mmCIF file of C-alpha atoms in Angstrom:
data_model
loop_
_atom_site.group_PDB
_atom_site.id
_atom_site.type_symbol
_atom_site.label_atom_id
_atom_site.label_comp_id
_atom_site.label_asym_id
_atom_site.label_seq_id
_atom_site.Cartn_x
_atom_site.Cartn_y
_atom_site.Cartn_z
ATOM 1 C CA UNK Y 17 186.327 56.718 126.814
ATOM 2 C CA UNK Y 18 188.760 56.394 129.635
ATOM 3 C CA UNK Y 19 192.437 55.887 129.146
ATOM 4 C CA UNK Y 20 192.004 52.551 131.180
ATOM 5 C CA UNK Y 21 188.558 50.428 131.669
ATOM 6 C CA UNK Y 22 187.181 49.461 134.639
ATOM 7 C CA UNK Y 23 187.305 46.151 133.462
ATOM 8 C CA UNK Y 24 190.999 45.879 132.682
ATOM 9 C CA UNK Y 25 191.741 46.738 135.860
ATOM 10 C CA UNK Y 26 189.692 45.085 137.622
ATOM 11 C CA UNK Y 27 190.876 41.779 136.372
ATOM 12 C CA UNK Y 28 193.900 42.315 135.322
ATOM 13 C CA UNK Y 29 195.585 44.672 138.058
ATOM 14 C CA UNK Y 30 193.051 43.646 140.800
ATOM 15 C CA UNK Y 31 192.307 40.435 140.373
ATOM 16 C CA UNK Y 32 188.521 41.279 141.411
ATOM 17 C CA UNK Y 33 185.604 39.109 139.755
ATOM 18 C CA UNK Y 34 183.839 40.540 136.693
ATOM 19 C CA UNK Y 35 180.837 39.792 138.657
ATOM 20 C CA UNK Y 36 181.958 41.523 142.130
ATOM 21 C CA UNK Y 37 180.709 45.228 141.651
ATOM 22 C CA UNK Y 38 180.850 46.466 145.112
ATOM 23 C CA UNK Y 39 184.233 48.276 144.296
ATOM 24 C CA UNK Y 40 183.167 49.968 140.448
ATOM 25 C CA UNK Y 41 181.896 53.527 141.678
ATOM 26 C CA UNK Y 42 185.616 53.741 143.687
ATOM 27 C CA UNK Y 43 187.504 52.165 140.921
ATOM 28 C CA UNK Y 44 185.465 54.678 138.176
ATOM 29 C CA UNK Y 45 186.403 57.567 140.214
ATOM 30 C CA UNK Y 46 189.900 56.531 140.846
ATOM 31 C CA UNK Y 47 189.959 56.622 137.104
ATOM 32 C CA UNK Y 48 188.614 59.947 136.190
ATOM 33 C CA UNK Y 49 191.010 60.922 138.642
ATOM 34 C CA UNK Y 50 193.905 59.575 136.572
ATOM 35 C CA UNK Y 51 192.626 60.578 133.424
ATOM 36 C CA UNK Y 52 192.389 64.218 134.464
ATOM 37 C CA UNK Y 53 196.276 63.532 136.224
ATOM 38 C CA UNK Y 54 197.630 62.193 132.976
ATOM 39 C CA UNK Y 55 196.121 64.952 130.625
ATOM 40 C CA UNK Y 56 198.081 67.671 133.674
ATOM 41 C CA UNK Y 57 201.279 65.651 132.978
ATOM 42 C CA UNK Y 58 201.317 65.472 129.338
ATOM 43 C CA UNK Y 59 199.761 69.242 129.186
ATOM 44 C CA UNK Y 60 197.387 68.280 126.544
ATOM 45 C CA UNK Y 61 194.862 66.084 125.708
ATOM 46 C CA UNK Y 62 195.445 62.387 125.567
ATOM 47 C CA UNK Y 63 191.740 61.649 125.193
ATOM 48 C CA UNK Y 64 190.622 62.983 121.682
ATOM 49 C CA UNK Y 65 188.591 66.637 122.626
ATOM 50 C CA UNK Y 66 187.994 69.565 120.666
ATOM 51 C CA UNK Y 67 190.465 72.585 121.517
ATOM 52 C CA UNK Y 68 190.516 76.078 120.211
ATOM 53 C CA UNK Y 69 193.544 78.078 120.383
ATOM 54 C CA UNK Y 70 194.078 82.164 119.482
ATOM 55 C CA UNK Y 71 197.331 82.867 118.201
ATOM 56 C CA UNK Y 72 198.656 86.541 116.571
ATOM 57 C CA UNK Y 73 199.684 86.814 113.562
ATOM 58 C CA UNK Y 74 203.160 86.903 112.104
ATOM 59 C CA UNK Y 75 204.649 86.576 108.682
ATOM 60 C CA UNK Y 76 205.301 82.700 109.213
ATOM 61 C CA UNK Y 77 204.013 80.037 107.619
ATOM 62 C CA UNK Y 78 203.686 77.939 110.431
ATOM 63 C CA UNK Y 79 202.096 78.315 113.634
ATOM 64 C CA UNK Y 80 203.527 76.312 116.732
ATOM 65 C CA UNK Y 81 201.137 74.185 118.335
ATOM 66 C CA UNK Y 82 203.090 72.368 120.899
ATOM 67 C CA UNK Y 83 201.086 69.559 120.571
ATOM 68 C CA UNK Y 84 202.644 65.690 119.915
ATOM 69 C CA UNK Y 85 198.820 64.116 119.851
ATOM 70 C CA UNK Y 86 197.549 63.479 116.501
ATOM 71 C CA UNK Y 87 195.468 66.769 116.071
ATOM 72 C CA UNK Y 88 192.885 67.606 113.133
ATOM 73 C CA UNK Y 89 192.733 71.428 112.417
ATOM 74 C CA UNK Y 90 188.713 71.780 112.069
ATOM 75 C CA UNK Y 91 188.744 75.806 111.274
ATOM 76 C CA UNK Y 92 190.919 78.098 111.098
ATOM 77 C CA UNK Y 93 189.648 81.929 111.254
ATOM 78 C CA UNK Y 94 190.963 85.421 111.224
ATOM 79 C CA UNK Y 95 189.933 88.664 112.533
ATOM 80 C CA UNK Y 96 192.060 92.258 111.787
ATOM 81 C CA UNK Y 97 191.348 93.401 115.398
ATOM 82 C CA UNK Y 98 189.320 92.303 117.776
ATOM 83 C CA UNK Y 99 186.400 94.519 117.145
ATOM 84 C CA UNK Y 100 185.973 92.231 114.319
ATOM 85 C CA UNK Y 101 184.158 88.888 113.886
ATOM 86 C CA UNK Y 102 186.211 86.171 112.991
ATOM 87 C CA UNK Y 103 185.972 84.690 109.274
ATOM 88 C CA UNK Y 104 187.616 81.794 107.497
ATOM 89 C CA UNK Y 105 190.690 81.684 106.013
ATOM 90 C CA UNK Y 106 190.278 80.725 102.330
ATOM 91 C CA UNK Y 107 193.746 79.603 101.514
ATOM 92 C CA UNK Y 108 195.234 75.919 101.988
ATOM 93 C CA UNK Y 109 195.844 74.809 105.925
ATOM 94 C CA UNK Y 110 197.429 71.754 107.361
ATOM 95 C CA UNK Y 111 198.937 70.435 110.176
ATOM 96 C CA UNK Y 112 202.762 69.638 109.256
ATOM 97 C CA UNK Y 113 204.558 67.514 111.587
ATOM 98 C CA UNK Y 114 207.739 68.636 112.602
ATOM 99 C CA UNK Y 115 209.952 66.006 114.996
ATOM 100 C CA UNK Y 116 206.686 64.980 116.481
ATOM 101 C CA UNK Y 117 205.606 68.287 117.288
ATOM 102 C CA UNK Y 118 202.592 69.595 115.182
ATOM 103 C CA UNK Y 119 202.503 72.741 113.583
ATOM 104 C CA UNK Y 120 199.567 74.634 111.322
ATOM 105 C CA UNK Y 121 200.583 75.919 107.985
ATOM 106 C CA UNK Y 122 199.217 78.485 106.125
ATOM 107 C CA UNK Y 123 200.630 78.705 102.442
ATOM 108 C CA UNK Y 124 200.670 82.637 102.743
ATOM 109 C CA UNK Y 125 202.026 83.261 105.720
ATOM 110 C CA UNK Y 126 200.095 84.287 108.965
ATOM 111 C CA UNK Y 127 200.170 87.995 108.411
ATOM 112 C CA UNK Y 128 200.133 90.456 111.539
ATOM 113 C CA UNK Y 129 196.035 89.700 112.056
ATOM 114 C CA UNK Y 130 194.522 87.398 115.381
ATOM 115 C CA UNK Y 131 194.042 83.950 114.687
ATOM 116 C CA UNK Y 132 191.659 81.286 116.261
ATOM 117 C CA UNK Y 133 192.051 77.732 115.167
ATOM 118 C CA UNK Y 134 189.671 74.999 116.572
ATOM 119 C CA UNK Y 135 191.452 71.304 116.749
ATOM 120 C CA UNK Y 136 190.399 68.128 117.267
ATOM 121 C CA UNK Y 137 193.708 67.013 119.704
ATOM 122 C CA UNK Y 138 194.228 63.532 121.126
ATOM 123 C CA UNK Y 139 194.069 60.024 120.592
ATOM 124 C CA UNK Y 140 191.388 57.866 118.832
ATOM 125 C CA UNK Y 141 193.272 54.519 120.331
ATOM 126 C CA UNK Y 142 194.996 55.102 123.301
ATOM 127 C CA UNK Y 143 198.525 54.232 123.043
ATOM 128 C CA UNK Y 144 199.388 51.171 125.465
ATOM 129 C CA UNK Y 145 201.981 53.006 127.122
ATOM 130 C CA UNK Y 146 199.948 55.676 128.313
ATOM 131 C CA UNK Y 147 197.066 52.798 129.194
ATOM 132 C CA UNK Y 148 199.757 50.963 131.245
ATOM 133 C CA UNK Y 149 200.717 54.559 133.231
ATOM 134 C CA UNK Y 150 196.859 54.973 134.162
ATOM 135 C CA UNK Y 151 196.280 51.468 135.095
ATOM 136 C CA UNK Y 152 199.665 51.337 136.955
ATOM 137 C CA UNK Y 153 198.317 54.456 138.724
ATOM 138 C CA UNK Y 154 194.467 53.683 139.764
ATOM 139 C CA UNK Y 155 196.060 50.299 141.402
ATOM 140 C CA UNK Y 156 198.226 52.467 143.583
ATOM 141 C CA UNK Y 157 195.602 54.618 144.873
ATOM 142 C CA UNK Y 158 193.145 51.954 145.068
ATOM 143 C CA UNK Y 159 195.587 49.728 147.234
ATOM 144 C CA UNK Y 160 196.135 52.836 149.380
ATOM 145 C CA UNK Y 161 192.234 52.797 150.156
ATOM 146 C CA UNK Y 162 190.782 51.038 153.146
ATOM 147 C CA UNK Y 163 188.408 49.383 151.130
ATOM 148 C CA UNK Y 164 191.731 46.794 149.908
ATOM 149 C CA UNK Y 165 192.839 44.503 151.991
ATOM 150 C CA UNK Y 166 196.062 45.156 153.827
ATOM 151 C CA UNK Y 167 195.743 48.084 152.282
ATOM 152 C CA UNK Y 168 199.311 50.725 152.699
ATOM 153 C CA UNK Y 169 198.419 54.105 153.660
ATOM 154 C CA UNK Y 170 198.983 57.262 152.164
ATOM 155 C CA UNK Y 171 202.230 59.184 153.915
ATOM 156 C CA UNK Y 172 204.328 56.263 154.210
ATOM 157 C CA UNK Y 173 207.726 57.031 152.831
ATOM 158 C CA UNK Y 174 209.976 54.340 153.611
ATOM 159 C CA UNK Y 175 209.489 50.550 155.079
ATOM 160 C CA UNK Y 176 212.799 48.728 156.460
ATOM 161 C CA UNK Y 177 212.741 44.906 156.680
ATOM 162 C CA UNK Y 178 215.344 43.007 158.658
ATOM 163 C CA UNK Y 179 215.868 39.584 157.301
ATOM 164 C CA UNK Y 180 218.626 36.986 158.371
ATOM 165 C CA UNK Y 181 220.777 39.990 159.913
ATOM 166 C CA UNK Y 182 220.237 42.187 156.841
ATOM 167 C CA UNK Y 183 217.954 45.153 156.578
ATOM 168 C CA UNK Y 184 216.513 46.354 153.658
ATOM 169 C CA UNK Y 185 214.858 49.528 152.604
ATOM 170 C CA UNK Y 186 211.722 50.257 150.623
ATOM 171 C CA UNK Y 187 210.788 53.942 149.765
ATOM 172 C CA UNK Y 188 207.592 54.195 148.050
ATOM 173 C CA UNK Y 189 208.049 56.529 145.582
ATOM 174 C CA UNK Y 190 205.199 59.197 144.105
ATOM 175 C CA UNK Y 191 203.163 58.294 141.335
ATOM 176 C CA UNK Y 192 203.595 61.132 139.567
ATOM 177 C CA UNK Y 193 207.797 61.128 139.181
ATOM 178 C CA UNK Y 194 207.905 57.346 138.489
ATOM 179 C CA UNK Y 195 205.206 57.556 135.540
ATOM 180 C CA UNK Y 196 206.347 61.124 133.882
ATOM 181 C CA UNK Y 197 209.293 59.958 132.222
ATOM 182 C CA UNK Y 198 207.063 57.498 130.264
ATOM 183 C CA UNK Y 199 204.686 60.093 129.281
ATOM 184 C CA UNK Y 200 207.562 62.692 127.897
ATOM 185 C CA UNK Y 201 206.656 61.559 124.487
ATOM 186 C CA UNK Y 202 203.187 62.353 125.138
ATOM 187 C CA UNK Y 203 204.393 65.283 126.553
ATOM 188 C CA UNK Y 204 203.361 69.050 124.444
ATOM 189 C CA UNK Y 205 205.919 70.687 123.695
ATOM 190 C CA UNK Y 206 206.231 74.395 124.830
ATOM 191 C CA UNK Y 207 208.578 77.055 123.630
#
């Protein structure tokens, strides 16, 4: 699942027939590309994966996760060195969220042994904001392809008009700085 479909953006960002599919392997790539941009930004998953993360041990009860996507602890397993195998903890564990930031507790406290807890992290529907960033995003690269008509090219940083005596300046700005203040709540959280 893709954080924007083909479909969307081909009729609503592109304004390209359902039934023209000439352009779908580009705009498909183009999208993989953003997806794999937009999980770099928001350094975690936006797509619901499976993640597993080692921690060590301390005498807290919760573990920091950094993560703001909804995440679903799967297991979470111990080992007293790492000789050892890993086996399950038998005790209560949840995720506890924290300001938006999710955190695993463990009722005991996570004594000084190594940790490894597998997550489900990301989103099961794709909040519109983030779908708006990724389609916003595969339009601009697409329009900087050849294969668009009067298509810009990449490297242009500024365009001055003149009209009626006046000039005015356009500086086309990076994809990248213009969508990451949307994504900061969809950002994870690192301490």
């Amino acid at each position: 699942m893709p954080l924007v479909s083909r479909a969307i953006i081909k009729q609503d960002w592109l304004n390209i027939a359902a039934i023209d599919n000439s352009k779908d392997a580009l705009i498909d790539r183009l999208i993989s590309y953003v997806d794999t941009e937009i999980k770099d930004i928001c350094q975690q998953p936006i797509i619901q994966e499976s993640v597993t993360v080692y921690y060590e041990g301390t005498r807290d009860t919760l573990l920091h996760t950094g993560y703001t996507a909804p995440i679903t602890l799967t297991t979470l397993k111990y080992r007293d060195s790492y000789a050892d195998a890993f086996a399950s903890v038998t005790s209560t564990t949840n995720v506890v969220d924290i300001r938006g930031v999710k955190y695993i507790y463990l009722q005991d406290g996570f004594v000084n042994k190594q940790y490894e807890a597998v997550m489900s992290v990301g989103y099961a529907t794709i909040p519109s904001v983030i779908e708006v960033c990724a389609a916003e995003m595969v339009t601009e690269l697409y329009l900087e392809t050849p294969f668009a008509m009067q298509a810009n090219r990449f490297g242009v940083t500024a365009i001055t008009e003149s009209e009626a005596g006046i000039s005015i300046s356009k500086t086309l700005q990076a994809m990248r700085a213009r969508v990451k203040p949307r994504l900061a709540p969809y950002t994870r959280v690192t301490i």
